Every structure is written in C-alpha cells, then in structure tokens.
Amino acid sequence: MRFVDFAIGLGLCLLGFSAHALEIEEQRSYAGSGPVVVRILSTADLAAFEPFITTFQAQHPEIGVDYTVSSSAEVYRAIQGGARYDVVISSAMDLQFKLANDGFAQTYSSELTDRLPSWARWRDLIFAFTSEPAVAVVSTELFAGLPLPKTRQELIAILRENPERFVGAIGTYDVRTSGLGYLFATQEARISDAYWRLSEVMGRLDPALYCCSGQMIDDVSEGRLALAYNVLGSYADQRLAEPGNGGMQIIEFDDFDNVMLRTAIIPKTVTAPQEAGLFIDTMLATGLRQNQDDWVLPPLAASNTQQLSFGPIRLGPTLLVYLDPLNRRAFLESWQDAVEQGL
Amino acid sequence: MTPNSSISRRLTFLLACVAAVLSVLSWYMVTEFARQAAERTQDNILEAAATIIAEALRSEDGEVRLELPYSAFSMLGAISEDRVFYHVATGTETLTGNAPINANLTAPTTGQTALDTITYQAEPVRVASVTRVILNNQAPVPVTVSVGQTRNGVSLIANDLSRTAGIFSIAFFVLAVGLSAIVARTSLRQLKVIAEAVGRRGPSDLRPLRHPAPEELAPLMVALNSLIDRLARSLRQSEDFITEAAHRVRTPLATVRAQAEVALRRVESADEKQRMRQIIRAVDESSRSAGQLLDHATVAYRAENVPDNRVDLAFVAKVATDALQPTADMKDIDIGLRTEETVVLGDRVLLESALRNVLDNAVKYSPPETSVSVTVFKADGFGQITVSDHGPGLGTAPYDRYTNRFQRGENVGGTVGSGLGLTIAKDVVVAHRGTIELTDNEGSGTCVSLILPLA
Amino acid sequence: MRYLLVEDNQELAEAVVNRIELDGHAVDHAASLAQASDCLAAADYDLILLDVMLPDGDGRDFLATRRDVSETPVIVLTARSQISDRVGALDQGADDYITKPFDFAELEARCRAVLRRRGGAAKNEVKIGTATFDLTNGTLRVGDDIIELRNRELRLLEVFVRNAGQILSKTQLVDRMFSYDAEVTENAIEVYVGRLRKKLTRAGARIETVRGLGYRLHGS
C-alpha cells in the first residue's frame, strides 16, 4: 500500500493539516425500520440537505441514514485517510474530483446516472446533483445610495470610489481554509483578470475572511458587513426567504457566473454499496427535476435555464491543476499579497 | 442431378465463405486500426501534456518551481474521461504529483519522450515522460515530468469503432451473401443459356456450339462439342451406311442402264430394242423411287425441327428451276419463271426439295414442247409458289389421293414416277405451317400451289 | 469433246466410257483421285465427270482443292440423293450434278448447259453450208446471226453432224435423241426433221429424205 501512504502524505502536506480526528460540525441519525444504515459525510448544512434524507426514507423506510457535516477539506482528508462512509457529498468539486481520479471512489451506474448530462458526471465515479452559482450579497442599509453593480468591473469601481464606506465591511472566503472558497477563487482567477484587481481593491479595504458562506450571509443580514463576495447563492436565497431578512440583496453578476456543482461519490470504503447507490439515485432524481420548488438546493437544470457564459465548473482533470501543492503555494502567495496587504 | 449438388448453392456458399472471411478480416483490421489510432492520439496528448508541463518548469530563489499549466490538464480532459496522474521529480526527489507513476520508469534522456504502459491501482496506465534540465544555483538539475492516463477512453473509442465496424461487417456479410446468390445465379445463367441453346436444337443440328461463353465454361463447351461431334460422327456413320447402301444399289443400276443404252444402239431387232427400253425404264423407275424414298425420309426427319431461317421463295424457285432446266430442255419444255421477293421462315433445303418434286412431276408429266410456269408472289400475308403445267391433269380423283404416298395420277400412262413427289411437298409445306393446293390448270394441266405464311 | 471420268467402279466406268464414245466423244478414265490428278496434269479436258465416293477420298474434297487450280467444269456423279448432299456438291464448286443411274441424253444436255455457262471452252466447230455449228455448246450461226434451235432440233442436228454423210433411220434417230421415260413415235421424228430442215435452208444446207431408209444431212 505504498501509493496510499504516498497519497495520504501528499494530501496532508498539500492541505496543511496535521493528523487529527475529523472535525464534525453537525451530525444526525435517522433510524430506519431495518438494520442497514447509510453513512453520509457531507459539506452541506443539515438544514439544506434534510429534504433529501426525508425523501429517501419515504422511499426506503427500512434504511437508516447517518448524516455527518464537515468542511470540504476535512471531508477530503477523512476519505483519503480511509474513513468508512457510504456516500460523500461535497461542494468542493476539485477535491471530489481528486478523490475520484486518485482512486478513492467506487463506480456506480444506474438508470438515473445514465440520465445525467455529460457535464454533470465524470465516468461512473462522480455525480452532480445541484448546480449552485457563486453570488455577492449586499446589505441594503450599508449599500444605500449606491448603484447595485452588475459586473465585477462596476463592483471594483464602487469599492474604489467609496473606501470609507467599505473598510472592514467586506467579507469573502479565506481561501486558505475554505475548499469552496479556493475553488471559486482559482476558477475566477483563471477566467478573468478582474479577480486579481478585485482582490487587491478588497485587500486595501481590510476584508473579513470567512470559512463558510453561512456566517458571511449572517453578518450581511445583521448589518456587520456591507458586502459578502462569492457566497453560495443557494444559501443566500434560503436566508433571504426567512422572515426579517429584508435588509439584504443578492447580486448575480452579468459578466460571468461561477457555478459550482455539488457532487457525490461512493468511496471505496463503502460498507453498504447497494444502499449508497439508492441514496445517490434519490439525490439524482431530485437533481434532475426541472424546478427548484421550495428546496434549498437548486436542481441541475438551474444552470441550464440561466444563460451561463462559461457553464458550470467543469468536472475533469483541470480541477487537479490548482490542487497541486506548487500551484496552491503560488496561488496562495499571490492571494495573500493581494488580500492581506499592509495590515 | 440431385439438389444437393446445385452449383448455384455451392457457389453461393463459397462466395459467402469468402465474404465471411473478408468481413472478419475487415472488422479485425478496422478494430485494430481504431485501437492504434486511439492509442496514438492518447500518446500524442500525453507527450504534449508532459512537454507543456516541462516547459513551465523554472528556477526561482534557488529552487525549482512549477506552476502546472492549465492547458496541459485541459487537453487530457478533452479526449476522454480518464483518470489523470502526474509526477514531477528532480532526480529521485518528488517535486509534486498525485501518483508515483514514474516509479518503474527509467528517466528518458533530455529532450526525449518516453512512453510506457504501467499498472497502477490494478489499471493499465499509459505514461509519457519528459526530462528537462533546469539550471538551479548554477547547477544543472534534471527534472523528469511524467504524465499518465488510464486507457478507458482508448478502449471506449476502440470498442465504439469496433462495434460500428462489426455492424458494417455484418451488413457487408449479409449484402455479400445476397450478392453472391445473385452473382451465382447470373454466372450460371450463361450455363442455362447454353443449355437452352442445346435444347432448342433439332436432333439433326449437330454443328458445334458457337455460343459465346465465359472462359470458365470453355471446358464444358469443349466437352459438349466433343459429345456433339461424337454423336454427329455416329449419326454420320448411319447416314454413311444409308448412302453406302444407296451407292451399292445405284452404281450397278447405273452400270446396267449405261450398258443397256449401249446395247440399244447395237441391237437391230425391234424386239431387242423394246426389251432394252424396258430395262432402262425399270432402272429409271427404281432409282427414282429410291431417290424419292430417301428424300422423303430426309424431309420427314428434318421437318421435325424446321429452323426459322429467312428464305426467299424467289431464290428457291430459281435454284429449283435451274436444276430442272436441262431435264425440261430434253422435252423442249419451257419453264417460265416469274418471281417477286417473298420471304418466309423455314428450311431452304426442304423448301427446295418440295418445289423440285413438284416441278419434277410437272416436267415429267408434261408433253414435249409445252410450258411449265413457276410463279412466286405474295398475297394476304402468305407467300405462294404456283407451278402450272399442261400435262394430263389430275383426273377426277380427290386431291388427298395425290399427296398420299405412292399414289399416282390416273392419266400418267407410261411416265416414270413413284407418286411420292407431292407427298414430300405436302410434308414440307405442313412443317412450315402452310398448305398445298391442287387445281386444274384452266381445263388442261395441273396447278400446284405451295402456300406459306410470310416471315 | 474430251471427258475425264473419275469413277472407281470398273464396270460402270466401262459402260459409261462405251456409251459416251458412242456419241463420238473421247473419254479418259481415272479410278482414283490420284489417277485423276495424273490425267489432269497430262492433258486438257473439256469436262470432268466426278464420282463422289472414291477409294482415296471424297470427290467433294477434291473439288475444293481443284477449284483454284483448274477451270475445267465438273459434273458430279452421285449415288446419294440426300437433299443436303446435292446442295453441298454445288456449294463446293461443282458446276452441276447428276444422280446415278443417269440418262445419257440428260447428261449430255447438262454438259452442254455447263459449257455454255462457262463459255470460253475450246471450240469444236463444224461447217454446215454457210453456217458454223459449235458442237461444244450447241450454237449454230450464220455470220454473226445465231439460228435459234430448240433442244430436240439441236440434238437431231448433232446426230446428223456426228454421222456425217450417213443415212440415219427413224429408229436410229429415236434411239439417239430421246430419253427412255416417254414413248416417242417415229411420226414425231418427221416433225422435228421438218423443222430442222426449214431452219437449215438459211445456211444453205439440207436434209435429204432417203425414201424407205431414213435421212441424210448434206453440206457438212
């Protein structure tokens, strides 16, 4: 098992984690009438994901579900470390892809996987079931009097022209700790030069750095932040729908969308492969529906109906590029130079 | 011939076998070609990716640095959904990578690309390696970039093409079998044509077959012709036998006749002369009978298979008239010939013989210094040869009597004749789907008409 | 006239030779194709009488090879009477054919017809009064005028010419002139002599009636 050691070592090294137990954010068990339990490791908040579990158990009441939430980096580390789960769900496409590419995923195929569009799957290893754009969220109060930017160029201009209003009032992912943040940042940097200019402008405004979309959205809705850049649209929509959140607006830029596909794999360490497959099928059936209805997580069709300039981030070996430790080091150096200047 | 030995079926089967071999061969070749093409494509892309990565290597602050080019991985992702592995090493030290795919590879010499297939995680992985020397701290450092990819895409493409080729091969095979059947039947049609050509022949037609035939059938034609030849020879032998028999009879008759003529000149007494004349007449009668019998047999034989040759009755009349002119001259009988081109279908030899027999009768039974007229003309879709004489006429007997064998007219007196002449003529005309008419020639003499359908 | 008879049957050949010589012609006899070739090399003939069945070959093959070399007309003597056989002989270059047994009068008529058709044969002419009679082809001319003779008149004239100066009885004339398939009366002879006599007056020749004996031609 030399290659496993190698891979583990490389993984730990590249993500800068020391060997420690999985950091669990949430966990919940849903008992089934039978003894079999599907163990799911996921980055999705329970609040957002619970409808899937409910739907699944309605179809298969005999199967219990154990749902564990952790960060994308933690999820990746755990699976690479051989943790025993049946389904792994993550918003960090690159890490999911790397798991599949590097041989940590089990193949699975069913009628539903065959129905997925080609961009929503990679071989029989990795399956997308949502398509979620990165958006900006602004506080209506703190943004008052300013035009809402339609492109990143306009946002840069607004930030430059109103530094006093935005100092310390901008939030974005800390790409060093957030897998999703790193994915959004690297993809945006690849697509547009505006990313680095925006990062520099934000860097001068002493941005607050976050691990997760939820906290950023909380801070905007509570007036601590004027702008949260690159948060998950799905979470923002959900928060906006809650009562008493009228002081917040969602901006989807016209220049390009950064659309993430939430993906699932069945790890090689699966103990209940048949049930894991059934669970994947439930997710895909939901993902293949045409309308979002009152679900938090949007269906795959969401990225079809919106006119995307680039389409969702592509599932493929290019996702490996920015996960390479050398590239990651170089990117993070540039990012730090831009975002953490002079403080 | 049993149905099992049908040449058509055997030919079809053989051609189908050939088609099957060709189908399998073409399928194999296409599959092999597709696999090689897919493999070569992958090799090219792996080489390109490795090269692009190697070119991105640089030395910075005393260490070898690398920013993986997005395009290298973009290329790898473009052709197939194959797992991608890469490994960059300076000497034995790993610089970066996601799998130790260079473990069993020997680093290629600088500027060269090495390709190899290794097994990684129980899967075959194709690996391209490039070594580049980077100057680091003034010291040259060889850096080896290896890029690997599983081969699912290759097999997928190869299998796809192989399946397509398979479908084509099967379609080709089915088509080829169909065509084989057609070809077999078409080729054998030649055989059938020859068979029909043989079948159409009359029993007496023993000319060699001249039908154009494919060279493959040449041996058959040769065999057939040699059979016909042998048949003809054996038939000729029986003809020769008859001829020989006739010769044997006729030659002594001729001798007797010649001697009788000589004797007739030399004897003085009227009685003797009379006896000699009787001898001569007897000889003539028997020879004429023999001739007509033989003619009749020949006509009966040939009439079974009358060919459809175009025959001009005017020509037939001319030939028959010319042949009998000297005989007619002996009695100062004029043969008047009036013809127009009148083409019928049939056997020239038979028609000549019919007319000659009619004309022979006319000349024989006409008194000296009279005339016989031969007319050939067309009327109402029929061609007609009419021979009128000023002989004794037919008397009152019904016409059928004269055309039955050995019946002679009532009034022929001492004239030599066997009575077969009209029978021969009738047989010939009937064989040509025609009719024969006998009428009185305006009070004196006979008028015989041979009426035949025009061509 | 000089004939070549090619016939392998000795008796028939003798009879034919005798018979032809009766009419005053010369006949050579060859019993095989080889002998026939020898004869043809040694002498010129006016006509060849050719049997088709010979010990050393088929007369028709001989015809086919002879035809290029010799212009001598050929009459084929055949014992066959098969229809196609007769035509075959003509196709292969015979001028005429006659079936055995044959009437010599008819043979003579055919010979004359052949010679007349061929023309150009050696002339065998006799003078009758002021007229010229060609025995080979049977034409009688005064100057450039041809005196038309019917066949029986011609044969009668021939008989007189070949027996020049002789008195020929009616019986003799009947024997020589007619074939034997018809009864010919001596009265008929008187009719023909009468006609011929009339035609010969133009040539200044005459046929004398010798009472009780027969006729004699004067002027030849």
mmCIF file of C-alpha atoms in Angstrom, chain B residues 239-240 243-244 246-247 250-251 253-255 257-259 261-262 264-266 273-274 277 280-281 283-284 287 290-291 294-295 298-299 302 322-324 326-327 329-334 348-350 352-353 356 364 368-369 414-416, chain C residues 7-9 11-12 15-16 18-19 22-23 51 53 78-87 91 96-97 99-106 109-110 113 116 150-153 155 171 174-183 191-192 195:
data_model
loop_
_atom_site.group_PDB
_atom_site.id
_atom_site.type_symbol
_atom_site.label_atom_id
_atom_site.label_comp_id
_atom_site.label_asym_id
_atom_site.label_seq_id
_atom_site.Cartn_x
_atom_site.Cartn_y
_atom_site.Cartn_z
ATOM 1 C CA GLU B 239 -26.095 -41.728 -92.829
ATOM 2 C CA ASP B 240 -22.999 -43.059 -94.495
ATOM 3 C CA THR B 243 -25.561 -43.614 -98.520
ATOM 4 C CA GLU B 244 -23.285 -46.579 -98.944
ATOM 5 C CA ALA B 246 -27.751 -46.401 -101.948
ATOM 6 C CA HIS B 247 -24.387 -46.307 -103.653
ATOM 7 C CA ARG B 250 -27.354 -47.240 -107.623
ATOM 8 C CA THR B 251 -23.944 -47.973 -109.018
ATOM 9 C CA LEU B 253 -28.173 -49.763 -111.714
ATOM 10 C CA ALA B 254 -26.149 -47.095 -113.437
ATOM 11 C CA THR B 255 -23.955 -49.772 -114.954
ATOM 12 C CA ARG B 257 -28.502 -48.557 -117.597
ATOM 13 C CA ALA B 258 -25.344 -47.496 -119.381
ATOM 14 C CA GLN B 259 -24.857 -50.951 -120.787
ATOM 15 C CA GLU B 261 -28.115 -47.765 -123.679
ATOM 16 C CA VAL B 262 -25.024 -49.047 -125.428
ATOM 17 C CA LEU B 264 -29.813 -50.371 -127.543
ATOM 18 C CA ARG B 265 -27.609 -48.751 -130.146
ATOM 19 C CA ARG B 266 -26.107 -52.024 -131.201
ATOM 20 C CA LYS B 273 -34.689 -52.587 -128.752
ATOM 21 C CA GLN B 274 -38.016 -52.757 -126.958
ATOM 22 C CA ARG B 277 -36.015 -49.736 -123.396
ATOM 23 C CA ILE B 280 -33.827 -48.771 -118.970
ATOM 24 C CA ARG B 281 -37.286 -47.689 -117.801
ATOM 25 C CA VAL B 283 -33.873 -48.951 -113.873
ATOM 26 C CA ASP B 284 -35.091 -45.365 -114.001
ATOM 27 C CA SER B 287 -33.781 -45.313 -108.985
ATOM 28 C CA ALA B 290 -35.236 -44.963 -104.192
ATOM 29 C CA GLY B 291 -34.372 -41.293 -104.525
ATOM 30 C CA LEU B 294 -34.649 -41.251 -99.363
ATOM 31 C CA ASP B 295 -35.800 -37.673 -99.940
ATOM 32 C CA THR B 298 -34.900 -36.879 -95.043
ATOM 33 C CA VAL B 299 -37.823 -34.484 -95.249
ATOM 34 C CA ARG B 302 -35.820 -32.507 -90.978
ATOM 35 C CA ASP B 322 -32.113 -24.094 -112.855
ATOM 36 C CA ALA B 323 -31.685 -27.653 -111.605
ATOM 37 C CA LEU B 324 -34.561 -28.945 -113.751
ATOM 38 C CA PRO B 326 -31.753 -29.423 -118.594
ATOM 39 C CA THR B 327 -34.370 -32.111 -117.982
ATOM 40 C CA ASP B 329 -34.886 -28.944 -122.313
ATOM 41 C CA MET B 330 -34.854 -32.576 -123.287
ATOM 42 C CA LYS B 331 -38.552 -32.288 -123.968
ATOM 43 C CA ASP B 332 -38.352 -28.711 -125.200
ATOM 44 C CA ILE B 333 -40.450 -27.667 -122.263
ATOM 45 C CA ASP B 334 -40.118 -24.020 -121.395
ATOM 46 C CA ARG B 348 -34.240 -23.629 -97.524
ATOM 47 C CA VAL B 349 -33.182 -27.172 -98.319
ATOM 48 C CA LEU B 350 -36.619 -28.554 -97.504
ATOM 49 C CA GLU B 352 -36.126 -26.508 -102.482
ATOM 50 C CA SER B 353 -36.811 -30.192 -102.283
ATOM 51 C CA ARG B 356 -38.183 -29.617 -107.048
ATOM 52 C CA LYS B 364 -42.209 -35.418 -116.234
ATOM 53 C CA PRO B 368 -42.981 -32.152 -125.119
ATOM 54 C CA GLU B 369 -42.900 -28.571 -126.318
ATOM 55 C CA GLY B 414 -46.003 -44.777 -119.121
ATOM 56 C CA THR B 415 -44.243 -41.895 -117.406
ATOM 57 C CA VAL B 416 -41.794 -42.897 -114.719
ATOM 58 C CA GLU C 7 -15.145 -43.420 -111.185
ATOM 59 C CA ASP C 8 -13.875 -46.312 -109.120
ATOM 60 C CA ASN C 9 -16.472 -48.880 -110.155
ATOM 61 C CA GLU C 11 -17.989 -51.959 -114.697
ATOM 62 C CA LEU C 12 -19.857 -48.706 -114.510
ATOM 63 C CA ALA C 15 -20.266 -48.821 -119.567
ATOM 64 C CA VAL C 16 -20.114 -45.041 -119.300
ATOM 65 C CA ASN C 18 -18.605 -47.040 -124.084
ATOM 66 C CA ARG C 19 -21.755 -45.016 -124.015
ATOM 67 C CA LEU C 22 -20.942 -43.867 -128.993
ATOM 68 C CA ASP C 23 -21.632 -40.150 -129.256
ATOM 69 C CA ASP C 51 -17.841 -39.650 -108.642
ATOM 70 C CA MET C 53 -17.125 -41.767 -103.334
ATOM 71 C CA THR C 78 -23.595 -39.056 -107.064
ATOM 72 C CA ALA C 79 -25.240 -42.166 -105.775
ATOM 73 C CA ARG C 80 -26.580 -40.201 -102.901
ATOM 74 C CA SER C 81 -29.827 -38.433 -103.251
ATOM 75 C CA GLN C 82 -29.926 -36.856 -99.888
ATOM 76 C CA ILE C 83 -31.057 -33.322 -100.385
ATOM 77 C CA SER C 84 -28.348 -31.512 -98.476
ATOM 78 C CA ASP C 85 -25.724 -33.598 -100.205
ATOM 79 C CA ARG C 86 -26.673 -32.304 -103.624
ATOM 80 C CA VAL C 87 -26.583 -28.746 -102.476
ATOM 81 C CA ASP C 91 -21.610 -25.242 -102.872
ATOM 82 C CA ASP C 96 -23.778 -29.461 -111.797
ATOM 83 C CA TYR C 97 -24.558 -32.879 -110.513
ATOM 84 C CA THR C 99 -27.738 -38.755 -109.791
ATOM 85 C CA LYS C 100 -26.818 -42.305 -110.722
ATOM 86 C CA PRO C 101 -28.205 -44.005 -112.643
ATOM 87 C CA PHE C 102 -28.434 -41.329 -115.277
ATOM 88 C CA ASP C 103 -29.877 -40.771 -118.668
ATOM 89 C CA PHE C 104 -27.033 -40.025 -121.046
ATOM 90 C CA ALA C 105 -29.169 -37.672 -123.012
ATOM 91 C CA GLU C 106 -29.725 -35.723 -119.845
ATOM 92 C CA ALA C 109 -27.758 -31.748 -122.011
ATOM 93 C CA ARG C 110 -26.292 -30.836 -118.648
ATOM 94 C CA ALA C 113 -25.562 -26.271 -120.356
ATOM 95 C CA ARG C 116 -22.445 -22.782 -122.407
ATOM 96 C CA ARG C 150 -34.886 -25.883 -129.971
ATOM 97 C CA ASN C 151 -33.394 -28.617 -127.872
ATOM 98 C CA ARG C 152 -34.724 -31.553 -129.871
ATOM 99 C CA GLU C 153 -33.781 -29.847 -133.149
ATOM 100 C CA ARG C 155 -29.930 -32.911 -130.733
ATOM 101 C CA THR C 171 -35.464 -45.803 -135.380
ATOM 102 C CA VAL C 174 -35.386 -42.092 -131.928
ATOM 103 C CA ASP C 175 -32.763 -44.128 -130.068
ATOM 104 C CA ARG C 176 -30.219 -41.353 -130.131
ATOM 105 C CA MET C 177 -32.465 -38.433 -129.464
ATOM 106 C CA PHE C 178 -34.792 -39.385 -126.715
ATOM 107 C CA SER C 179 -34.608 -40.478 -123.201
ATOM 108 C CA TYR C 180 -36.488 -43.582 -122.315
ATOM 109 C CA ASP C 181 -39.116 -42.384 -119.957
ATOM 110 C CA ALA C 182 -41.544 -41.440 -122.679
ATOM 111 C CA GLU C 183 -42.912 -43.203 -125.697
ATOM 112 C CA VAL C 191 -41.974 -33.292 -137.282
ATOM 113 C CA TYR C 192 -38.524 -32.459 -135.909
ATOM 114 C CA ARG C 195 -38.489 -28.056 -138.511
#
